[in-house]
Amino acid sequence: MIAFTAAEIAEITNGRLDADPGITPLSVVTDSRDATPGSLYVAKPGEHADGHDFVAAAFSAGAHLALLERPVADADGNGYPSVLVPDAVLAMGALAAEAVRRIRAARAEQGSELTVVGITGSAGKTTTKDLLAGILSTQGQTVAPQGSYNGEVGVPLTVFRAGTDTRYLVIEMGATGIGHIRYLADMVRPDIGVVLAVGTAHAGEFGGVANIALAKGELVEALAADGTAIINLDDDRVAAMRSRTEAKVLGFSAEGRAGAAVQALNPDTNADGNPEFDLQLPDGEGGLHVSSRLIGAHHMGNLLAAAGAAWAAGVPGQDIAFSLSSQTAASRWRMERTERADGVTIINDAYNANPESMRAALRTLADLGRGRRTWAVLGAMLELGDDSIREHTAVGTQVVRLNISRLLVVGREARALYVSAVQEGSWGDECLFAETVDEAYDVLNAELEPGDLVLFKSSNSVGLRHLGDRIALPPLTPQSADERSTLL
Ligand SMILES: Nc1ncnc2c1ncn2[C@@H]1O[C@H](COP(=O)(O)OP(=O)(O)O)[C@@H](O)[C@H]1O
Ligand SMILES: [Mg+2]
């Protein structure tokens, strides 16, 4: 991390310094449990807890300085070394923006560069971020978000992990409203901006898909003329963003769209559902076969986006193709495949769900499941607002049309999905509804048979990823249940 003195932090954030600790912070944390000796602890008011209640804990874990919105005193009534600001999250943003400026300046002085890549879209951001970071780290020091950090707190935390030795900084950018991406783009000033897709994710909060397109396009609007916009030509709303940027535009397409500089030629998925294609780059370099280890045809676009961004950052085509062919899913619960000893295959994609990723996962289940009994274990897609019933109904219909063998719908919020599948399909007991995850567990434990292929998919907070993890353990027999209870 860039070394800021407490006085500089106060100046950059327009804050008031109380009790200068006299040393520069080594890390920035927003959770007191992550604090280590030398941390700057940012106390922000959260949804569930107020960070100001944990200042003492952060200092006892070694924090040297706190960024606070109101003064906090210890048991003896003494204040902690702190910078007092009106808004801790905005202060983090200001500090992150200054960190990026200093890294660029320091590197320019050394005769080297920092390349910042921003990635946004309704689905595939984290996957593309991981793929791109995988490629770039073969070329130079790369900093990318942990997990899915992509907001007004996650982006600064990622920036603070970068230093003057950082060659590439990859930033995932999420948005739940107009102006959010602009805020993040102004903070990190990307050289390369990737827009994956404009879907219905969070359509409720945004007030419609047109607004989502408006918001995601803020990334390409923020690019300078010497920057590069990597846009998905397979999505018409993204393709239309070419007119919203001064930067050079590189379109990518997995569907052979005219004008795509980055293309997947001869695209296919193999028997394991892994996408394969010949990568075509803007310089026309050929012979770049990519055989990905990710699961699902929908990843083709993410692979192309990562390839396009890496190419724009100067990575040779051979290195791009080689890296894309060797990487497996870097984050958990994304089309994560487990083979159980008894021949049941589990695909756990329940990190998150929106209509696009739900459709993509179900198509992959149908593809992979030829000749096998397929199960879709599905929970609600949250945050869809007024579109919720319609979107769940559409998924129920899709499950029937794809000839998925068994459907298990979990939780009341997903009931419309169950109802529509029943209406569409005149199913018997192939279509089941469970109120709770535990009920679903009992159903699966009783019914799964060797050879079954089971997909788990829902929004994060529904918790089906943990159900998938439990089902991935060896099945419970009355005897093993006994053994487990004696072990506990
Ligand atoms: N291009 C795509 N179209 C549809 N679904 C996708 C696409 N890319 C990824 N997904 C699915 O969306 C879910 C979230 O993927 P992730 O990479 O974490 O995206 P994000 O960070 O944008 O939420 C996963 O289930 C993944 O398989
Ligand atoms: Mg993400």
Coordinates of C-alpha atoms and ligand atoms in Angstrom, one line a residue:
M1 CA 0.0 0.0 0.0
I2 CA 1.0 3.6 -0.6
A3 CA 2.5 5.2 2.5
F4 CA 0.3 8.0 3.7
T5 CA 1.1 9.9 6.9
A6 CA -1.8 10.6 9.2
A7 CA -1.5 14.3 8.3
E8 CA -1.7 13.5 4.6
I9 CA -4.8 11.3 5.2
A10 CA -6.4 14.2 7.1
E11 CA -5.6 16.6 4.3
I12 CA -6.7 14.3 1.4
T13 CA -10.0 13.5 3.2
N14 CA -10.7 17.0 4.5
G15 CA -10.6 15.5 7.9
R16 CA -9.4 16.6 11.4
L17 CA -6.5 14.7 12.8
D18 CA -6.5 13.9 16.5
A19 CA -3.4 12.4 18.1
D20 CA -1.0 11.7 15.3
P21 CA 0.4 8.1 15.8
G22 CA 3.5 9.2 13.8
I23 CA 3.6 6.2 11.5
T24 CA 2.1 5.4 8.1
P25 CA -0.6 2.7 7.9
L26 CA 0.4 -0.6 6.4
S27 CA -3.1 -1.7 5.5
V28 CA -6.7 -0.4 5.5
V29 CA -9.5 -2.5 7.0
T30 CA -13.2 -1.9 7.5
D31 CA -13.7 -5.0 9.7
S32 CA -12.0 -4.8 13.1
R33 CA -11.5 -8.6 12.9
D34 CA -9.2 -8.0 9.9
A35 CA -7.1 -5.4 11.7
T36 CA -3.4 -6.3 12.2
P37 CA -0.5 -4.3 13.6
G38 CA -0.3 -1.1 11.6
S39 CA -3.8 -1.0 10.1
L40 CA -5.9 2.0 9.4
Y41 CA -9.3 1.1 10.7
V42 CA -12.3 2.7 8.9
A43 CA -15.4 2.9 11.0
K44 CA -18.3 3.0 8.7
P45 CA -22.0 2.9 9.7
G46 CA -23.1 -0.5 8.2
E47 CA -26.6 -1.9 7.6
H48 CA -26.4 -4.2 10.6
A49 CA -23.7 -2.7 12.8
D50 CA -21.9 0.6 13.4
G51 CA -18.1 0.4 12.9
H52 CA -17.7 2.9 15.7
D53 CA -18.6 0.2 18.2
F54 CA -15.5 -1.8 17.2
V55 CA -12.8 0.9 17.3
A56 CA -11.5 -0.5 20.6
A57 CA -11.3 -4.0 19.1
A58 CA -9.5 -2.7 16.1
F59 CA -6.9 -0.9 18.2
S60 CA -6.4 -4.0 20.5
A61 CA -5.7 -6.0 17.3
G62 CA -3.0 -3.5 16.4
A63 CA -4.6 -0.7 14.4
H64 CA -2.7 2.6 14.8
L65 CA -5.2 5.0 13.3
A66 CA -8.9 5.2 12.7
L67 CA -11.0 7.0 10.2
L68 CA -14.1 8.1 12.1
E69 CA -17.4 9.9 11.6
R70 CA -17.7 10.8 15.2
P71 CA -15.2 10.8 18.1
V72 CA -14.8 7.6 20.0
A73 CA -13.1 7.4 23.4
D74 CA -11.6 4.5 25.2
A75 CA -12.5 3.3 28.8
D76 CA -10.5 6.1 30.3
G77 CA -12.2 8.7 28.2
N78 CA -9.2 9.3 26.0
G79 CA -9.7 9.6 22.2
Y80 CA -7.9 7.2 19.8
P81 CA -5.5 8.4 17.1
S82 CA -8.0 9.3 14.4
V83 CA -9.0 11.3 11.5
L84 CA -12.5 12.7 11.8
V85 CA -14.5 13.0 8.5
P86 CA -18.1 13.6 7.6
D87 CA -18.4 10.5 5.5
A88 CA -16.0 7.6 6.0
V89 CA -16.8 5.9 2.7
L90 CA -16.3 9.0 0.6
A91 CA -13.0 9.6 2.5
M92 CA -11.9 6.1 1.6
G93 CA -12.7 6.9 -2.0
A94 CA -10.7 10.1 -1.9
L95 CA -7.7 8.3 -0.4
A96 CA -7.9 5.6 -3.0
A97 CA -8.0 8.1 -5.9
E98 CA -4.9 9.7 -4.4
A99 CA -3.2 6.3 -4.1
V100 CA -3.8 5.6 -7.8
R101 CA -2.4 9.0 -8.7
R102 CA 0.8 8.4 -6.6
I103 CA 1.3 4.9 -8.0
R104 CA 1.1 6.2 -11.6
A105 CA 3.5 9.1 -10.8
A106 CA 6.0 6.9 -9.1
R107 CA 6.0 4.3 -11.9
A108 CA 6.3 7.0 -14.5
E109 CA 9.4 8.2 -12.7
Q110 CA 10.8 4.7 -12.9
G111 CA 10.1 4.6 -16.6
S112 CA 7.3 2.0 -16.2
E113 CA 3.5 2.1 -16.2
L114 CA 0.4 1.2 -14.2
T115 CA -2.5 -0.2 -16.3
V116 CA -5.9 0.0 -14.7
V117 CA -8.7 -2.2 -16.0
G118 CA -12.3 -1.7 -15.0
I119 CA -14.9 -4.4 -15.5
T120 CA -18.7 -4.0 -15.3
G121 CA -21.8 -5.8 -16.5
S122 CA -24.8 -7.6 -15.1
A123 CA -23.2 -11.1 -15.1
G124 CA -19.7 -12.5 -15.4
K125 CA -17.8 -9.6 -13.7
T126 CA -16.1 -11.7 -11.1
T127 CA -15.4 -14.5 -13.5
T128 CA -13.8 -12.1 -16.1
K129 CA -11.9 -10.3 -13.3
D130 CA -10.4 -13.7 -12.2
L131 CA -9.6 -14.7 -15.8
L132 CA -8.0 -11.4 -16.6
A133 CA -6.0 -11.3 -13.3
G134 CA -4.8 -14.8 -14.1
I135 CA -3.5 -13.7 -17.5
L136 CA -2.0 -10.4 -16.3
S137 CA -0.2 -12.0 -13.4
T138 CA 1.9 -14.0 -15.9
Q139 CA 3.2 -10.7 -17.1
G140 CA 3.7 -8.5 -14.0
Q141 CA 2.6 -7.7 -10.5
T142 CA -1.1 -7.7 -10.5
V143 CA -3.7 -6.6 -7.9
A144 CA -7.3 -7.7 -8.3
P145 CA -10.2 -7.7 -5.9
Q146 CA -10.6 -10.4 -3.4
G147 CA -13.8 -12.3 -4.0
S148 CA -16.5 -10.1 -5.5
Y149 CA -15.4 -6.7 -4.0
N150 CA -16.8 -4.2 -6.4
G151 CA -18.4 -1.3 -4.7
E152 CA -17.7 2.0 -3.0
V153 CA -15.9 0.2 -0.2
G154 CA -14.6 -2.9 -2.1
V155 CA -12.9 -0.8 -4.8
P156 CA -10.9 1.4 -2.4
L157 CA -9.9 -1.7 -0.4
T158 CA -8.6 -3.3 -3.6
V159 CA -6.7 -0.1 -4.5
F160 CA -5.1 0.0 -1.0
R161 CA -3.5 -3.4 -1.7
A162 CA -1.6 -1.9 -4.7
G163 CA 1.8 -0.2 -4.4
T164 CA 4.4 1.3 -6.6
D165 CA 5.5 -2.1 -7.7
T166 CA 2.0 -2.9 -9.1
R167 CA 2.0 -3.2 -12.9
Y168 CA -1.7 -4.1 -13.4
L169 CA -4.7 -3.1 -11.3
V170 CA -8.0 -5.0 -12.1
I171 CA -11.1 -3.4 -10.7
E172 CA -14.6 -5.0 -10.7
M173 CA -17.3 -2.4 -10.7
G174 CA -20.8 -3.1 -9.6
A175 CA -23.7 -0.7 -9.5
T176 CA -27.1 -0.4 -8.1
G177 CA -27.9 3.0 -9.5
I178 CA -27.0 5.7 -11.9
G179 CA -23.7 7.5 -11.0
H180 CA -22.2 4.6 -9.1
I181 CA -19.9 3.4 -11.9
R182 CA -18.9 7.0 -12.7
Y183 CA -17.9 7.5 -9.1
L184 CA -15.7 4.4 -9.2
A185 CA -14.3 5.2 -12.6
D186 CA -13.4 8.7 -11.4
M187 CA -11.6 7.1 -8.5
V188 CA -9.4 4.7 -10.4
R189 CA -9.3 6.3 -13.9
P190 CA -9.2 3.1 -15.9
D191 CA -7.1 2.8 -19.0
I192 CA -9.2 -0.1 -20.2
G193 CA -12.9 -0.5 -19.6
V194 CA -14.8 -3.8 -20.1
V195 CA -18.6 -3.9 -20.4
L196 CA -19.9 -7.5 -20.4
A197 CA -23.7 -7.4 -20.6
V198 CA -26.7 -5.4 -19.6
G199 CA -29.2 -7.7 -18.0
T200 CA -32.0 -7.5 -15.7
A201 CA -29.8 -7.8 -12.6
H202 CA -31.1 -5.4 -10.0
A203 CA -33.7 -4.1 -12.5
G204 CA -36.0 -3.4 -9.6
E205 CA -33.6 -1.1 -7.8
F206 CA -32.5 0.6 -11.1
G207 CA -36.0 1.2 -12.3
G208 CA -35.7 -0.7 -15.6
V209 CA -33.2 -2.2 -18.0
A210 CA -32.7 1.1 -19.9
N211 CA -31.3 2.7 -16.7
I212 CA -29.0 -0.2 -16.3
A213 CA -27.6 0.4 -19.8
L214 CA -27.2 4.1 -18.8
A215 CA -25.3 3.2 -15.7
K216 CA -23.0 0.5 -17.1
G217 CA -22.1 2.8 -20.0
E218 CA -20.6 5.3 -17.5
L219 CA -17.5 3.1 -17.5
V220 CA -16.8 3.7 -21.2
E221 CA -17.7 7.4 -20.9
A222 CA -15.0 7.8 -18.3
L223 CA -12.3 6.5 -20.6
A224 CA -9.8 8.9 -22.0
A225 CA -9.1 9.1 -25.8
D226 CA -6.0 7.0 -25.4
G227 CA -7.9 4.3 -23.5
T228 CA -9.6 1.2 -24.8
A229 CA -13.3 0.2 -24.4
I230 CA -13.8 -3.6 -24.6
I231 CA -17.5 -4.1 -25.4
N232 CA -19.7 -7.1 -25.9
L233 CA -21.2 -6.9 -29.4
D234 CA -23.5 -9.9 -28.7
D235 CA -25.5 -7.6 -26.4
D236 CA -27.2 -4.9 -28.4
R237 CA -27.4 -2.5 -25.5
V238 CA -23.7 -2.8 -24.9
A239 CA -22.9 -2.6 -28.6
A240 CA -24.7 0.8 -28.6
M241 CA -22.2 2.1 -26.1
R242 CA -19.6 2.6 -28.8
S243 CA -21.0 6.0 -29.4
R244 CA -20.6 7.0 -25.7
T245 CA -16.8 6.9 -25.6
E246 CA -13.8 8.8 -26.9
A247 CA -11.7 5.8 -26.4
K248 CA -10.7 3.3 -29.0
V249 CA -13.4 0.5 -29.2
L250 CA -12.6 -3.2 -29.4
G251 CA -15.8 -5.2 -29.8
F252 CA -15.9 -8.9 -28.9
S253 CA -18.3 -11.5 -30.1
A254 CA -18.8 -15.2 -29.6
E255 CA -21.6 -15.2 -32.2
G256 CA -19.6 -13.9 -35.2
R257 CA -21.0 -10.4 -35.1
A258 CA -19.7 -8.1 -37.9
G259 CA -17.0 -5.7 -36.7
A260 CA -15.9 -7.8 -33.8
A261 CA -12.1 -7.4 -33.3
V262 CA -12.0 -10.2 -30.8
Q263 CA -13.8 -13.4 -31.8
A264 CA -14.3 -17.0 -30.9
L265 CA -14.0 -19.0 -34.1
N266 CA -15.4 -22.5 -34.3
P267 CA -17.0 -22.2 -30.8
D268 CA -18.1 -25.4 -29.1
T269 CA -18.5 -27.0 -25.7
N270 CA -16.9 -30.4 -25.1
A271 CA -18.5 -33.3 -23.3
D272 CA -17.7 -31.8 -19.9
G273 CA -19.4 -28.5 -20.9
N274 CA -16.1 -26.6 -21.2
P275 CA -16.0 -23.9 -23.9
E276 CA -13.5 -24.3 -26.7
F277 CA -12.7 -22.0 -29.6
D278 CA -10.0 -20.5 -31.8
L279 CA -9.2 -17.0 -30.5
Q280 CA -9.1 -14.3 -33.1
L281 CA -7.3 -11.1 -31.9
P282 CA -7.3 -7.6 -33.5
D283 CA -3.9 -8.1 -35.0
G284 CA -5.1 -11.2 -36.8
E285 CA -2.8 -13.5 -34.9
G286 CA -4.2 -17.0 -35.6
G287 CA -3.6 -20.5 -34.2
L288 CA -4.6 -19.6 -30.7
H289 CA -6.8 -22.4 -29.5
V290 CA -8.5 -21.9 -26.2
S291 CA -9.8 -24.9 -24.3
S292 CA -11.2 -23.5 -21.1
R293 CA -11.8 -25.5 -17.9
L294 CA -14.7 -23.4 -16.9
I295 CA -18.2 -25.0 -17.3
G296 CA -20.9 -23.5 -19.5
A297 CA -21.1 -22.0 -23.0
H298 CA -22.0 -18.6 -21.4
H299 CA -18.4 -18.2 -20.3
M300 CA -17.3 -17.8 -23.9
G301 CA -18.1 -14.1 -23.7
N302 CA -16.2 -13.7 -20.4
L303 CA -13.2 -15.5 -21.9
L304 CA -13.2 -13.2 -24.9
A305 CA -13.6 -10.1 -22.7
A306 CA -10.6 -11.1 -20.7
A307 CA -8.6 -11.9 -23.9
G308 CA -9.5 -8.5 -25.3
A309 CA -8.5 -6.6 -22.2
A310 CA -5.3 -8.5 -21.9
W311 CA -4.5 -7.8 -25.5
A312 CA -5.2 -4.1 -25.1
A313 CA -2.8 -4.2 -22.1
G314 CA -0.1 -5.6 -24.4
V315 CA -0.1 -9.3 -23.5
P316 CA 1.0 -11.6 -26.4
G317 CA -1.7 -13.7 -27.9
Q318 CA 0.0 -17.0 -27.1
D319 CA 0.2 -16.1 -23.4
I320 CA -3.5 -15.2 -23.4
A321 CA -4.6 -18.4 -24.9
F322 CA -2.3 -20.5 -22.7
S323 CA -3.5 -18.8 -19.5
L324 CA -7.2 -19.0 -20.5
S325 CA -6.8 -22.7 -21.2
S326 CA -5.2 -23.5 -17.8
Q327 CA -7.4 -21.5 -15.4
T328 CA -10.1 -23.1 -13.4
A329 CA -12.9 -21.2 -11.5
A330 CA -11.0 -19.1 -9.0
S331 CA -14.0 -18.3 -6.9
R332 CA -16.2 -20.8 -5.1
W333 CA -19.8 -21.8 -6.0
R334 CA -19.5 -20.8 -9.7
M335 CA -20.5 -23.8 -11.7
E336 CA -18.4 -25.8 -9.2
R337 CA -18.4 -29.4 -10.1
T338 CA -18.1 -32.2 -7.5
E339 CA -18.2 -35.9 -8.3
R340 CA -19.5 -37.9 -5.3
A341 CA -18.1 -41.4 -4.9
D342 CA -21.5 -42.9 -5.6
G343 CA -21.7 -41.4 -9.0
V344 CA -23.9 -38.3 -8.2
T345 CA -22.5 -35.2 -9.9
I346 CA -23.1 -31.8 -8.2
I347 CA -22.9 -28.5 -10.0
N348 CA -23.0 -25.7 -7.4
D349 CA -23.7 -22.4 -9.0
A350 CA -25.5 -20.9 -6.1
Y351 CA -23.1 -18.0 -5.4
N352 CA -25.7 -15.7 -7.0
A353 CA -28.6 -15.7 -9.4
N354 CA -30.3 -13.4 -11.8
P355 CA -32.4 -14.3 -14.9
E356 CA -29.4 -14.4 -17.2
S357 CA -27.2 -16.6 -15.1
M358 CA -30.2 -18.8 -14.2
R359 CA -30.9 -19.4 -17.9
A360 CA -27.2 -20.0 -18.6
A361 CA -26.9 -22.5 -15.8
L362 CA -30.0 -24.4 -16.8
R363 CA -28.9 -24.7 -20.4
T364 CA -25.6 -26.1 -19.2
L365 CA -27.4 -28.6 -17.0
A366 CA -29.5 -29.8 -20.0
D367 CA -26.3 -30.0 -22.2
L368 CA -24.3 -31.9 -19.7
G369 CA -27.1 -34.1 -18.6
R370 CA -27.8 -35.9 -21.9
G371 CA -28.4 -39.6 -21.0
R372 CA -28.4 -38.8 -17.3
R373 CA -31.2 -37.9 -14.8
T374 CA -31.0 -34.2 -14.2
W375 CA -32.1 -32.2 -11.2
A376 CA -32.5 -28.5 -10.9
V377 CA -32.6 -27.4 -7.3
L378 CA -33.5 -23.8 -7.5
G379 CA -34.2 -20.9 -5.1
A380 CA -35.3 -17.3 -5.6
M381 CA -33.6 -14.7 -7.7
L382 CA -33.8 -11.7 -5.4
E383 CA -33.8 -7.9 -6.0
L384 CA -35.9 -8.1 -9.2
G385 CA -38.6 -5.7 -8.0
D386 CA -41.7 -5.7 -10.1
D387 CA -40.3 -8.2 -12.5
S388 CA -39.9 -10.9 -9.9
I389 CA -43.0 -13.0 -10.6
R390 CA -42.6 -12.7 -14.3
E391 CA -39.0 -13.8 -14.2
H392 CA -39.5 -16.7 -11.9
T393 CA -42.4 -17.8 -14.0
A394 CA -40.2 -17.7 -17.1
V395 CA -37.6 -19.9 -15.4
G396 CA -40.2 -22.5 -14.5
T397 CA -41.3 -22.7 -18.1
Q398 CA -37.7 -23.0 -19.2
V399 CA -37.0 -25.9 -16.9
V400 CA -39.9 -27.8 -18.5
R401 CA -38.8 -26.9 -22.1
L402 CA -35.3 -28.1 -21.4
N403 CA -36.6 -31.4 -20.3
I404 CA -34.9 -31.3 -16.9
S405 CA -35.9 -34.6 -15.2
R406 CA -36.6 -33.3 -11.7
L407 CA -37.2 -29.8 -10.3
L408 CA -36.9 -29.0 -6.6
V409 CA -37.9 -25.4 -5.7
V410 CA -36.8 -24.2 -2.3
G411 CA -38.4 -21.3 -0.4
R412 CA -41.5 -19.3 -0.6
E413 CA -39.9 -16.5 -2.6
A414 CA -39.4 -18.9 -5.5
R415 CA -42.9 -20.3 -5.4
A416 CA -43.9 -18.7 -8.8
L417 CA -41.1 -20.8 -10.4
Y418 CA -42.7 -24.0 -9.0
V419 CA -46.2 -23.0 -9.9
S420 CA -45.3 -22.2 -13.5
A421 CA -43.4 -25.4 -14.0
V422 CA -46.3 -27.4 -12.7
Q423 CA -48.7 -25.6 -15.0
E424 CA -46.4 -25.9 -18.0
G425 CA -45.5 -29.5 -17.5
S426 CA -48.3 -31.6 -16.0
W427 CA -45.6 -33.1 -13.8
G428 CA -46.3 -35.7 -11.2
D429 CA -43.8 -35.9 -8.3
E430 CA -41.0 -34.8 -10.6
C431 CA -41.7 -31.3 -9.5
L432 CA -41.2 -30.7 -5.8
F433 CA -41.5 -27.7 -3.5
A434 CA -39.6 -27.4 -0.2
E435 CA -40.2 -24.6 2.3
T436 CA -36.7 -24.7 3.8
V437 CA -33.2 -25.8 2.9
D438 CA -33.4 -28.6 5.5
E439 CA -36.5 -30.0 4.0
A440 CA -34.8 -29.9 0.6
Y441 CA -31.8 -31.7 2.0
D442 CA -34.0 -34.5 3.3
V443 CA -35.7 -34.8 -0.1
L444 CA -32.4 -35.0 -2.0
N445 CA -30.8 -37.3 0.5
A446 CA -33.7 -39.8 0.1
E447 CA -34.1 -39.4 -3.7
L448 CA -30.7 -39.0 -5.4
E449 CA -29.4 -42.0 -7.3
P450 CA -26.0 -42.9 -8.8
G451 CA -25.6 -41.1 -12.1
D452 CA -27.8 -38.1 -11.2
L453 CA -26.6 -34.7 -12.2
V454 CA -27.7 -32.0 -9.8
L455 CA -27.6 -28.2 -10.2
F456 CA -27.9 -25.8 -7.3
K457 CA -28.8 -22.2 -8.1
S458 CA -30.3 -19.3 -6.2
S459 CA -29.4 -15.8 -5.0
N460 CA -26.7 -15.7 -2.4
S461 CA -28.8 -15.1 0.7
V462 CA -31.2 -18.1 -0.1
G463 CA -28.3 -20.3 1.0
L464 CA -28.5 -23.1 -1.6
R465 CA -24.7 -23.0 -2.0
H466 CA -24.4 -24.5 1.5
L467 CA -27.1 -27.0 0.6
G468 CA -25.0 -28.0 -2.4
D469 CA -22.0 -28.3 -0.2
R470 CA -23.9 -30.6 2.2
I471 CA -25.2 -32.7 -0.6
A472 CA -21.6 -33.0 -2.1
L473 CA -20.5 -34.8 1.1
P474 CA -21.0 -38.6 1.0
P475 CA -24.7 -39.5 1.2
L476 CA -26.1 -40.1 4.7
T477 CA -27.1 -43.7 5.3
P478 CA -28.8 -44.5 8.7
Q479 CA -25.4 -46.0 9.7
S480 CA -23.3 -43.0 8.7
A481 CA -25.8 -40.6 10.3
D482 CA -25.3 -42.5 13.5
E483 CA -21.5 -42.3 13.1
R484 CA -21.7 -38.6 12.5
S485 CA -23.9 -38.0 15.5
T486 CA -21.4 -39.8 17.7
L487 CA -18.6 -37.7 16.3
L488 CA -20.4 -34.5 17.1
Ligands
LIG1 N1 -22.1 -14.2 -19.7 C1 -22.9 -14.7 -18.8 N2 -24.2 -15.0 -19.0 C2 -25.0 -15.6 -18.1 N3 -24.6 -16.0 -16.9 C3 -23.3 -15.7 -16.6 C4 -22.4 -15.1 -17.5 N4 -21.2 -15.0 -16.9 C5 -21.3 -15.6 -15.7 N5 -22.5 -16.0 -15.5 C6 -23.1 -16.7 -14.3 O1 -23.5 -15.6 -13.4 C7 -23.2 -15.9 -12.1 C8 -22.3 -14.9 -11.5 O2 -21.1 -14.9 -12.1 P1 -20.0 -13.8 -11.7 O3 -18.8 -14.0 -12.5 O4 -19.8 -13.9 -10.2 O5 -20.7 -12.5 -12.1 P2 -20.9 -11.1 -11.3 O6 -19.6 -10.8 -10.6 O7 -21.2 -10.1 -12.4 O8 -22.0 -11.2 -10.4 C9 -22.6 -17.3 -12.1 O9 -23.7 -18.2 -11.9 C10 -22.1 -17.4 -13.5 O10 -22.0 -18.8 -13.9
MG2 MG -19.1 -10.2 -8.7

